[in-house]
mmCIF file of C-alpha atoms in Angstrom:
data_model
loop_
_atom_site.group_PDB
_atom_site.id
_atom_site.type_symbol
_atom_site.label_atom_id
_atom_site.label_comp_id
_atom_site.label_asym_id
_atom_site.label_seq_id
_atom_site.Cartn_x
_atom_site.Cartn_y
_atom_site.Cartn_z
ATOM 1 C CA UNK X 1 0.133 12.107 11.678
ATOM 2 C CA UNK X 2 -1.067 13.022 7.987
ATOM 3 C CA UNK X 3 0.372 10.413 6.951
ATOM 4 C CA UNK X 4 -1.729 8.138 9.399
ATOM 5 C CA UNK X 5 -4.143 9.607 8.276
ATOM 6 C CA UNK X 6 -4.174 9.492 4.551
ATOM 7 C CA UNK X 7 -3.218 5.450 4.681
ATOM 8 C CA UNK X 8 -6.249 4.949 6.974
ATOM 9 C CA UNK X 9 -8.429 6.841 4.961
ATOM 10 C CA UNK X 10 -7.183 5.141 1.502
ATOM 11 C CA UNK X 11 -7.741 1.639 3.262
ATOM 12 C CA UNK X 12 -11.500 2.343 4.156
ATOM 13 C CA UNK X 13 -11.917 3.983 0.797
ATOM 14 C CA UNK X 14 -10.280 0.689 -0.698
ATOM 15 C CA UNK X 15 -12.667 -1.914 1.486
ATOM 16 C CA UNK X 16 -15.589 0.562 -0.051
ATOM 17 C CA UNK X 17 -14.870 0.232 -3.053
ATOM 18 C CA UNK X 18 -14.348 -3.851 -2.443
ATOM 19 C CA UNK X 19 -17.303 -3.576 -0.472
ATOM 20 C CA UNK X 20 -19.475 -1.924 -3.794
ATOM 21 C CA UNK X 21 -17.558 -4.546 -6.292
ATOM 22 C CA UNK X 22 -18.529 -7.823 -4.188
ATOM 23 C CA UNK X 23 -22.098 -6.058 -3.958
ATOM 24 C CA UNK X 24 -22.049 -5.526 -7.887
ATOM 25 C CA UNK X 25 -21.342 -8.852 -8.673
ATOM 26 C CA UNK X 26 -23.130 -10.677 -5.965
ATOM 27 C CA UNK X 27 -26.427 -8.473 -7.876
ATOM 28 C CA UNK X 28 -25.231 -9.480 -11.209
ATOM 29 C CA UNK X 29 -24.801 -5.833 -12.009
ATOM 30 C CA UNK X 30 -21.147 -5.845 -12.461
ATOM 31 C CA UNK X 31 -18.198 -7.665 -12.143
ATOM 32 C CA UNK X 32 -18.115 -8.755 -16.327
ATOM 33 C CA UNK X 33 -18.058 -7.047 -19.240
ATOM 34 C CA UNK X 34 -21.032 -6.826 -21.882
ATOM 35 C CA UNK X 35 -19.253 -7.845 -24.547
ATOM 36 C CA UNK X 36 -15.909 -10.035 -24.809
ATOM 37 C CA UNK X 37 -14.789 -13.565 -23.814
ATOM 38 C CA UNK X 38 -17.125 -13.266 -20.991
ATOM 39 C CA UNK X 39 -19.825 -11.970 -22.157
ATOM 40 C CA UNK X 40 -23.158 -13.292 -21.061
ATOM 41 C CA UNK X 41 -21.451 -15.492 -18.610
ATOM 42 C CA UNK X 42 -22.408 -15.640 -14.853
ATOM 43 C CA UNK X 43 -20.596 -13.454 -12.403
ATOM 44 C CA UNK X 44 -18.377 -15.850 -10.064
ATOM 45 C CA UNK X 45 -17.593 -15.020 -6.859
ATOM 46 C CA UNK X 46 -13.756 -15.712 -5.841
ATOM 47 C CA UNK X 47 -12.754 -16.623 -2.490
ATOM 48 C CA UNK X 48 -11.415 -13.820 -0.309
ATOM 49 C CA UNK X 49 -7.958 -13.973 0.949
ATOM 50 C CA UNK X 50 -6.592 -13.604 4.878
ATOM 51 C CA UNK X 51 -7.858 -10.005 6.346
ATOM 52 C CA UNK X 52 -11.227 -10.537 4.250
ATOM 53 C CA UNK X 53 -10.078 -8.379 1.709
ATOM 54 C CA UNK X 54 -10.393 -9.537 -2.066
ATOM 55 C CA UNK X 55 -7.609 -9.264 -4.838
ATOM 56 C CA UNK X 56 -8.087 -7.949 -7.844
ATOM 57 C CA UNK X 57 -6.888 -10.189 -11.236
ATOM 58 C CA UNK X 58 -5.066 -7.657 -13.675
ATOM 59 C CA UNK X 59 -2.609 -8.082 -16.659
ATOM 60 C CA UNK X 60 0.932 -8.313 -15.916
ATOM 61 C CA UNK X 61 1.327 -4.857 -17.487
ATOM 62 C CA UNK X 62 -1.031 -3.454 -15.487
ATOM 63 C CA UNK X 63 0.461 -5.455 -12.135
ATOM 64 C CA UNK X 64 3.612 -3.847 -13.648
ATOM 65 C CA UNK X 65 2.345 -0.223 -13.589
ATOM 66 C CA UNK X 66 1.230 -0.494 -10.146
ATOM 67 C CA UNK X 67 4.424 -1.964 -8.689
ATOM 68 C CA UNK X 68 6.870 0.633 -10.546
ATOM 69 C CA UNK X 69 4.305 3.675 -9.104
ATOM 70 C CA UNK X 70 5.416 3.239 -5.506
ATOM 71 C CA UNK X 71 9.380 4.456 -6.626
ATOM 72 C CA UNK X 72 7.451 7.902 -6.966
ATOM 73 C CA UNK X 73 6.348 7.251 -2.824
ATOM 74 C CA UNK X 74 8.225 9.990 -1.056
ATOM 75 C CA UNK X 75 10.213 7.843 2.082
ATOM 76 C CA UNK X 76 11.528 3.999 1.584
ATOM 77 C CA UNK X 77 8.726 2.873 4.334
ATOM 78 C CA UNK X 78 5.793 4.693 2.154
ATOM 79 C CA UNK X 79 7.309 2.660 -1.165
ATOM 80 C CA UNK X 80 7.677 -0.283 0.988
ATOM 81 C CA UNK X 81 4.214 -0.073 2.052
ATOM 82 C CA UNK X 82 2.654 0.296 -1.469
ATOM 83 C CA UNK X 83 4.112 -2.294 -2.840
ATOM 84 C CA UNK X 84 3.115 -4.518 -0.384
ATOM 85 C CA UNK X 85 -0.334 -3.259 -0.877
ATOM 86 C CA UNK X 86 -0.083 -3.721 -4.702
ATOM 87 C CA UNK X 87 1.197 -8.000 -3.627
ATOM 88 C CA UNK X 88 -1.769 -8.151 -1.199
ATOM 89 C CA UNK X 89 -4.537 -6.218 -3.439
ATOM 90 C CA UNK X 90 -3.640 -7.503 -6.949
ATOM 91 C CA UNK X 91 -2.536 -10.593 -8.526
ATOM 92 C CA UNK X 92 -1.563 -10.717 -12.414
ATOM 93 C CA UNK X 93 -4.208 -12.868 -14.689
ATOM 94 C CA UNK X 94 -6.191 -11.421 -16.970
ATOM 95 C CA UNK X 95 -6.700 -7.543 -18.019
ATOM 96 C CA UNK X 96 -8.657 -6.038 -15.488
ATOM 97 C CA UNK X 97 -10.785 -2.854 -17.764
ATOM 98 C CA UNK X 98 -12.238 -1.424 -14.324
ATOM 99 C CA UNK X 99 -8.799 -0.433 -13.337
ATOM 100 C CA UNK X 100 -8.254 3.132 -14.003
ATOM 101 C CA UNK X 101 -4.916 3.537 -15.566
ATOM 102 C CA UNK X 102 -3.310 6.652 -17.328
ATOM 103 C CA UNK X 103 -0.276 8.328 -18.613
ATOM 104 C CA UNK X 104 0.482 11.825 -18.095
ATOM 105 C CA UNK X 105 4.292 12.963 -19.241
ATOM 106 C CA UNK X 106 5.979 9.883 -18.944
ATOM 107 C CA UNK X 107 4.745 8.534 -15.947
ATOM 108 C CA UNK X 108 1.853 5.870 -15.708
ATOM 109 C CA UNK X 109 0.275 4.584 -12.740
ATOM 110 C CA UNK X 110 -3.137 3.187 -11.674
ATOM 111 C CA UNK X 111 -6.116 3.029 -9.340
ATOM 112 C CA UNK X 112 -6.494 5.922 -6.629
ATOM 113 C CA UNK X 113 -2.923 7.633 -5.458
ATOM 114 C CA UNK X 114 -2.116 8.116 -2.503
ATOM 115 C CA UNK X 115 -1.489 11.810 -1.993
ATOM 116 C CA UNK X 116 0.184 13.690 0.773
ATOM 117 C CA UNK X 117 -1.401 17.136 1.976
ATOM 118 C CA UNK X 118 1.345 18.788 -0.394
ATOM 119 C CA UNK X 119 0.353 16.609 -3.625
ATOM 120 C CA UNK X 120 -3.092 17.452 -2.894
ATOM 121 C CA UNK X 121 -2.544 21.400 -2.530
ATOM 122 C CA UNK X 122 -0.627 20.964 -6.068
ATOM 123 C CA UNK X 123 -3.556 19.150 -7.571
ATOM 124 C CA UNK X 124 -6.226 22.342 -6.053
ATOM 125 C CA UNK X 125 -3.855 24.865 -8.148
ATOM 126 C CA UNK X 126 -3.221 22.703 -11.258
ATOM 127 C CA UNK X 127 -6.845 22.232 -12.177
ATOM 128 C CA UNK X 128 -7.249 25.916 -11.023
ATOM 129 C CA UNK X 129 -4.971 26.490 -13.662
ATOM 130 C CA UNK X 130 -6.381 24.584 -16.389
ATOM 131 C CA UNK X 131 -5.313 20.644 -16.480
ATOM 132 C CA UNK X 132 -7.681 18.469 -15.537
ATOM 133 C CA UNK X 133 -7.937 16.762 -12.063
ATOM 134 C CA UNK X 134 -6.654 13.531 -13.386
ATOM 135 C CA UNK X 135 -3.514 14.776 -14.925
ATOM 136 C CA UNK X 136 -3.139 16.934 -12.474
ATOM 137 C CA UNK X 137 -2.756 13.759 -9.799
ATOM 138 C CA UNK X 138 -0.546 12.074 -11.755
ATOM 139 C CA UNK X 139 2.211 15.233 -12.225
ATOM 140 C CA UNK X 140 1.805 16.133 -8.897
ATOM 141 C CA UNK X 141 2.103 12.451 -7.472
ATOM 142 C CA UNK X 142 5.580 11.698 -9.695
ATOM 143 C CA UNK X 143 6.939 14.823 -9.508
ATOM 144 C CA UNK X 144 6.248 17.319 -6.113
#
């Protein structure tokens, strides 16, 4: 049931955050960079796919990065699942600088994890103890 859960709160969280980027752009207040190949340059809306939901363009690395973070998905239908959201979500083109992407002790992943009730507990007691919150995600996502 957590599980449930945590995938249908990640999907809203992931149309709100389409929701704000379409907005952003559609206002001319984001969606380009302010310096850069595209700099100056009119934001252009792209056409949304089936389910209304609109895919990201990132670099093949960073495509890369988000397919090999679903081996750290605890059961074979929760890796299945991701990557099939990062096929639906993402599509490789150019490098996308919005995407938050780090690298904590050999592991590198990015955009928002998602984190079962355990990962999250381990997150609460390794910022308690001193790493920060981001880190702390990424170690606790790879390796609890």
């Amino acid at each position: 049931m957590r599980k449930i859960v945590a995938v249908a709160v990640f999907a809203a969280m992931t149309m709100l955050g389409t929701v704000a980027a379409v907005a952003s752009v559609a206002a001319g207040t984001g969606g380009h960079p302010s310096t850069g190949p595209w700099a100056g340059s009119p934001p252009q809306a792209l056409a949304l796919p089936k389910g209304g939901v609109q895919r990201q363009e990132v670099s093949q690395r960073q495509y890369d990065i988000l397919v090999g973070q679903c081996r750290y998905a605890k059961t074979p239908e929760a890796r299945d699942r991701c990557r099939t959201q990062v096929r639906e979500q993402y599509k490789v083109g150019t490098f996308n600088p919005a995407l938050d992407c780090r690298t904590y002790s050999g592991v590198s992943v990015c955009g928002i994890l998602e984190l079962s009730a355990a990962q999250r507990a381990c997150v609460q007691e390794s910022v308690g103890g001193g790493l920060t919150r981001r880190r702390a995600e990424v170690e606790c996502y790879a390796f609890r």
